[in-house]
PDB file of C-alpha atoms in Angstrom:
ATOM      1  CA  MET E 607      35.526   5.334  90.156  1.00  0.00           C
ATOM      2  CA  VAL E 608      34.599   3.172  93.099  1.00  0.00           C
ATOM      3  CA  ILE E 609      31.726   4.127  95.316  1.00  0.00           C
ATOM      4  CA  GLU E 610      31.787   2.446  98.688  1.00  0.00           C
ATOM      5  CA  GLN E 611      28.419   1.093  99.618  1.00  0.00           C
ATOM      6  CA  ASP E 612      27.244   1.020 103.136  1.00  0.00           C
ATOM      7  CA  SER E 613      27.439  -2.460 104.659  1.00  0.00           C
ATOM      8  CA  SER E 614      24.734  -1.801 107.291  1.00  0.00           C
ATOM      9  CA  PRO E 615      21.606  -3.909 107.118  1.00  0.00           C
ATOM     10  CA  PRO E 616      18.631  -2.629 104.929  1.00  0.00           C
ATOM     11  CA  ALA E 617      16.299  -0.200 106.706  1.00  0.00           C
ATOM     12  CA  VAL E 618      12.940  -1.694 107.821  1.00  0.00           C
ATOM     13  CA  ASP E 619       9.811   0.407 108.066  1.00  0.00           C
ATOM     14  CA  GLY E 620       7.051  -0.014 110.640  1.00  0.00           C
ATOM     15  CA  GLU E 621       5.337  -2.860 108.693  1.00  0.00           C
ATOM     16  CA  GLY E 622       8.323  -5.073 108.328  1.00  0.00           C
ATOM     17  CA  GLN E 623       8.986  -3.971 104.686  1.00  0.00           C
ATOM     18  CA  GLN E 624      12.496  -3.316 103.509  1.00  0.00           C
ATOM     19  CA  GLN E 625      13.160   0.104 102.205  1.00  0.00           C
ATOM     20  CA  GLU E 626      15.494   0.637  99.211  1.00  0.00           C
ATOM     21  CA  GLN E 627      18.598   2.649 100.068  1.00  0.00           C
ATOM     22  CA  GLN E 628      20.166   4.860  97.509  1.00  0.00           C
ATOM     23  CA  PRO E 629      23.910   4.525  97.059  1.00  0.00           C
ATOM     24  CA  GLN E 630      25.572   7.503  98.708  1.00  0.00           C
ATOM     25  CA  GLN E 631      26.777   9.744  95.828  1.00  0.00           C
ATOM     26  CA  ARG E 632      29.734  12.010  96.220  1.00  0.00           C
ATOM     27  CA  ARG E 633      29.158  15.668  96.174  1.00  0.00           C
ATOM     28  CA  HIS E 634      31.307  17.358  93.526  1.00  0.00           C
ATOM     29  CA  LYS E 635      32.980  20.601  94.334  1.00  0.00           C
ATOM     30  CA  ILE E 636      31.290  23.581  92.592  1.00  0.00           C
ATOM     31  CA  PRO E 637      34.084  25.865  91.356  1.00  0.00           C
ATOM     32  CA  VAL E 638      34.215  29.571  92.116  1.00  0.00           C
ATOM     33  CA  PRO E 639      32.964  31.669  89.105  1.00  0.00           C
ATOM     34  CA  THR E 640      35.919  32.575  86.820  1.00  0.00           C
ATOM     35  CA  ASN E 641      35.515  36.347  87.049  1.00  0.00           C
ATOM     36  CA  TYR E 642      35.720  36.269  90.919  1.00  0.00           C
ATOM     37  CA  ARG E 643      38.706  33.920  90.875  1.00  0.00           C
ATOM     38  CA  SER E 644      40.627  36.040  88.315  1.00  0.00           C
ATOM     39  CA  ALA E 645      39.696  39.280  90.114  1.00  0.00           C
ATOM     40  CA  SER E 646      41.020  37.937  93.409  1.00  0.00           C
ATOM     41  CA  LYS E 647      44.409  37.040  91.808  1.00  0.00           C
ATOM     42  CA  ILE E 648      44.667  40.397  90.192  1.00  0.00           C
ATOM     43  CA  LEU E 649      43.818  42.135  93.366  1.00  0.00           C
ATOM     44  CA  ARG E 650      46.553  40.215  95.222  1.00  0.00           C
ATOM     45  CA  LEU E 651      49.159  41.140  92.537  1.00  0.00           C
ATOM     46  CA  VAL E 652      48.107  44.781  92.715  1.00  0.00           C
ATOM     47  CA  VAL E 653      48.157  45.167  96.433  1.00  0.00           C
ATOM     48  CA  GLU E 654      51.193  42.961  97.238  1.00  0.00           C
ATOM     49  CA  GLU E 655      53.447  43.566  94.184  1.00  0.00           C
ATOM     50  CA  ARG E 656      52.291  47.000  93.244  1.00  0.00           C
ATOM     51  CA  ARG E 657      51.547  45.795  89.629  1.00  0.00           C
ATOM     52  CA  ASN E 658      49.400  47.736  87.064  1.00  0.00           C
ATOM     53  CA  VAL E 659      45.715  46.871  87.183  1.00  0.00           C
ATOM     54  CA  LYS E 660      44.990  47.607  83.443  1.00  0.00           C
ATOM     55  CA  SER E 661      47.896  45.447  82.150  1.00  0.00           C
ATOM     56  CA  LEU E 662      46.885  42.533  84.446  1.00  0.00           C
ATOM     57  CA  VAL E 663      43.293  42.653  83.399  1.00  0.00           C
ATOM     58  CA  LEU E 664      44.163  42.846  79.649  1.00  0.00           C
ATOM     59  CA  GLU E 665      46.717  39.965  80.032  1.00  0.00           C
ATOM     60  CA  ASP E 666      44.158  37.702  81.758  1.00  0.00           C
ATOM     61  CA  LYS E 667      42.676  35.207  79.329  1.00  0.00           C
ATOM     62  CA  HIS E 668      39.430  34.351  81.245  1.00  0.00           C
ATOM     63  CA  LEU E 669      38.303  37.741  82.606  1.00  0.00           C
ATOM     64  CA  ARG E 670      36.146  39.927  80.243  1.00  0.00           C
ATOM     65  CA  LYS E 671      38.092  43.239  79.812  1.00  0.00           C
ATOM     66  CA  GLY E 672      35.317  45.691  80.338  1.00  0.00           C
ATOM     67  CA  LYS E 673      33.792  43.811  83.360  1.00  0.00           C
ATOM     68  CA  GLY E 674      37.174  43.108  84.803  1.00  0.00           C
ATOM     69  CA  LEU E 675      38.298  46.795  84.692  1.00  0.00           C
ATOM     70  CA  ALA E 676      34.908  47.990  86.181  1.00  0.00           C
ATOM     71  CA  MET E 677      35.076  45.341  88.973  1.00  0.00           C
ATOM     72  CA  MET E 678      38.730  46.153  89.871  1.00  0.00           C
ATOM     73  CA  ASP E 679      38.100  49.898  89.850  1.00  0.00           C
ATOM     74  CA  LEU E 680      35.088  49.315  92.228  1.00  0.00           C
ATOM     75  CA  ILE E 681      37.147  47.128  94.530  1.00  0.00           C
ATOM     76  CA  LEU E 682      40.188  49.481  94.649  1.00  0.00           C
ATOM     77  CA  VAL E 683      38.082  52.652  95.129  1.00  0.00           C
ATOM     78  CA  ASN E 684      36.277  50.932  98.156  1.00  0.00           C
ATOM     79  CA  LEU E 685      39.127  48.862  99.420  1.00  0.00           C
ATOM     80  CA  THR E 686      39.411  50.606 102.846  1.00  0.00           C
ATOM     81  CA  GLN E 687      35.692  50.328 103.449  1.00  0.00           C
ATOM     82  CA  ILE E 688      35.716  46.625 102.360  1.00  0.00           C
ATOM     83  CA  LYS E 689      38.651  45.792 104.778  1.00  0.00           C
ATOM     84  CA  ASP E 690      36.820  47.614 107.593  1.00  0.00           C
ATOM     85  CA  LEU E 691      33.559  45.565 106.861  1.00  0.00           C
ATOM     86  CA  VAL E 692      35.476  42.250 106.843  1.00  0.00           C
ATOM     87  CA  ARG E 693      37.267  43.277 110.114  1.00  0.00           C
ATOM     88  CA  ARG E 694      33.923  44.367 111.808  1.00  0.00           C
ATOM     89  CA  THR E 695      31.989  41.247 110.757  1.00  0.00           C
ATOM     90  CA  GLU E 696      34.888  38.991 111.748  1.00  0.00           C
ATOM     91  CA  LEU E 697      34.399  37.180 108.482  1.00  0.00           C
ATOM     92  CA  LEU E 698      37.962  35.793 108.141  1.00  0.00           C
ATOM     93  CA  GLU E 699      38.116  34.735 111.779  1.00  0.00           C
ATOM     94  CA  LYS E 700      34.844  32.813 111.630  1.00  0.00           C
ATOM     95  CA  GLU E 701      35.687  31.297 108.272  1.00  0.00           C
ATOM     96  CA  PRO E 702      39.411  30.549 108.304  1.00  0.00           C
ATOM     97  CA  ARG E 703      39.392  28.567 105.063  1.00  0.00           C
ATOM     98  CA  LEU E 704      38.094  31.520 103.059  1.00  0.00           C
ATOM     99  CA  ASN E 705      40.792  33.159 100.950  1.00  0.00           C
ATOM    100  CA  PRO E 706      41.023  36.808 102.096  1.00  0.00           C
ATOM    101  CA  TRP E 707      41.551  38.177  98.431  1.00  0.00           C
ATOM    102  CA  LEU E 708      38.492  36.200  97.250  1.00  0.00           C
ATOM    103  CA  ALA E 709      36.504  37.434 100.271  1.00  0.00           C
ATOM    104  CA  THR E 710      37.319  41.029  99.369  1.00  0.00           C
ATOM    105  CA  VAL E 711      36.100  40.554  95.839  1.00  0.00           C
ATOM    106  CA  LEU E 712      33.013  38.808  96.888  1.00  0.00           C
ATOM    107  CA  VAL E 713      32.115  41.541  99.531  1.00  0.00           C
ATOM    108  CA  ALA E 714      32.799  44.309  97.030  1.00  0.00           C
ATOM    109  CA  GLU E 715      30.454  42.677  94.517  1.00  0.00           C
ATOM    110  CA  LEU E 716      27.809  42.065  97.122  1.00  0.00           C
ATOM    111  CA  ILE E 717      27.832  45.298  98.888  1.00  0.00           C
ATOM    112  CA  PHE E 718      29.053  47.985  96.350  1.00  0.00           C
ATOM    113  CA  GLY E 719      28.611  46.140  92.994  1.00  0.00           C
ATOM    114  CA  ARG E 720      25.644  44.251  91.665  1.00  0.00           C
ATOM    115  CA  LYS E 721      24.318  43.419  95.125  1.00  0.00           C
ATOM    116  CA  GLU E 722      24.228  39.803  94.316  1.00  0.00           C
ATOM    117  CA  LEU E 723      26.642  37.010  93.706  1.00  0.00           C
ATOM    118  CA  THR E 724      26.623  34.401  90.953  1.00  0.00           C
ATOM    119  CA  GLY E 725      27.194  30.687  91.489  1.00  0.00           C
ATOM    120  CA  ASP E 726      26.868  28.286  94.352  1.00  0.00           C
ATOM    121  CA  SER E 727      30.333  27.526  95.326  1.00  0.00           C
ATOM    122  CA  LEU E 728      31.298  27.342  99.010  1.00  0.00           C
ATOM    123  CA  PRO E 729      33.057  30.801  99.222  1.00  0.00           C
ATOM    124  CA  VAL E 730      30.035  32.399  97.497  1.00  0.00           C
ATOM    125  CA  GLN E 731      27.570  30.774  99.862  1.00  0.00           C
ATOM    126  CA  CYS E 732      29.811  31.791 102.815  1.00  0.00           C
ATOM    127  CA  VAL E 733      29.763  35.380 101.985  1.00  0.00           C
ATOM    128  CA  ARG E 734      26.037  35.481 101.185  1.00  0.00           C
ATOM    129  CA  ARG E 735      25.474  34.170 104.723  1.00  0.00           C
ATOM    130  CA  TYR E 736      27.046  37.351 106.142  1.00  0.00           C
ATOM    131  CA  ARG E 737      24.967  39.783 103.808  1.00  0.00           C
ATOM    132  CA  GLU E 738      22.821  41.216 106.655  1.00  0.00           C
ATOM    133  CA  ALA E 739      26.000  41.516 108.997  1.00  0.00           C
ATOM    134  CA  LEU E 740      27.868  43.281 106.164  1.00  0.00           C
ATOM    135  CA  GLN E 741      25.003  45.711 105.530  1.00  0.00           C
ATOM    136  CA  GLU E 742      24.606  46.511 109.161  1.00  0.00           C
ATOM    137  CA  ALA E 743      28.426  47.050 109.487  1.00  0.00           C
ATOM    138  CA  LEU E 744      28.392  49.426 106.511  1.00  0.00           C
ATOM    139  CA  THR E 745      25.681  51.576 108.130  1.00  0.00           C
ATOM    140  CA  THR E 746      27.729  51.908 111.347  1.00  0.00           C
ATOM    141  CA  SER E 747      31.036  52.223 109.491  1.00  0.00           C
ATOM    142  CA  GLU E 748      33.284  55.066 110.587  1.00  0.00           C
ATOM    143  CA  VAL E 749      35.354  54.896 107.358  1.00  0.00           C
ATOM    144  CA  ALA E 750      34.256  57.532 104.911  1.00  0.00           C
ATOM    145  CA  PRO E 751      32.957  56.290 101.604  1.00  0.00           C
ATOM    146  CA  ALA E 752      35.106  56.773  98.643  1.00  0.00           C
ATOM    147  CA  LYS E 753      34.146  59.658  96.232  1.00  0.00           C
ATOM    148  CA  GLN E 754      33.924  58.552  92.707  1.00  0.00           C
ATOM    149  CA  LEU E 755      34.348  61.219  90.090  1.00  0.00           C
ATOM    150  CA  ASP E 756      31.959  61.260  87.227  1.00  0.00           C
ATOM    151  CA  PHE E 757      33.135  63.199  84.225  1.00  0.00           C
ATOM    152  CA  LYS E 758      30.257  62.149  81.824  1.00  0.00           C
ATOM    153  CA  GLY E 759      28.147  65.219  81.772  1.00  0.00           C
ATOM    154  CA  THR E 760      30.829  67.676  82.682  1.00  0.00           C
ATOM    155  CA  ARG E 761      31.580  70.620  80.350  1.00  0.00           C
ATOM    156  CA  VAL E 762      34.632  72.835  80.564  1.00  0.00           C
ATOM    157  CA  ALA E 763      34.280  76.180  79.032  1.00  0.00           C
ATOM    158  CA  PHE E 764      37.399  77.595  77.416  1.00  0.00           C
ATOM    159  CA  ARG E 765      37.908  81.266  76.609  1.00  0.00           C
ATOM    160  CA  LEU E 766      39.716  81.899  73.458  1.00  0.00           C
ATOM    161  CA  SER E 767      40.654  85.539  73.846  1.00  0.00           C
TER     162      SER E 767
END
C-alpha cells in the first residue's frame, strides 16, 4: 500500500520552529452491520419478488433467525408508515446515495424497533441525523398505525356440551 505524502513545505509556527506533520491516513470504509444488510436484501426480495419471509430468513447464513424474523415482522407491519415517513422527510431525495431498502430497515429499527442503531457506517449515521425529523413526521403522520395482534394472554373458552 502506497501512501502519498504531501509535497508542501513543512508548517512553521510563530516562533520559526518547524512542526511535524503526520502522514495523511486513509479512512477505511466502515461496513453496514450484517443484520441491517441482510434484512434489506430480504425486504427487497419480499416486496419485489413476492417471496416468503420465513424461508428467506431461515436460508440466510448471517442473520440470526429469531431476531431476523422479529425485525422483518416489525418492518412489514409498519411498511406503509415507514414509506410515508421517508417521503415526508425527503430522506431519499436529500441523500441520493442511500439505498432505499436499507433506509427502510434503518428507519424501522430507529422509530419502531429498538429506538437506536448499532454501528458507525455512513448509512447508519445518515439516518441518525434525521431522527428528530422522522419523530416529528411520525406525530403528524396521517397514515394509521398498524395494529399488532397479541395472542399471549388470550384465552378461548370452549363449551363441550
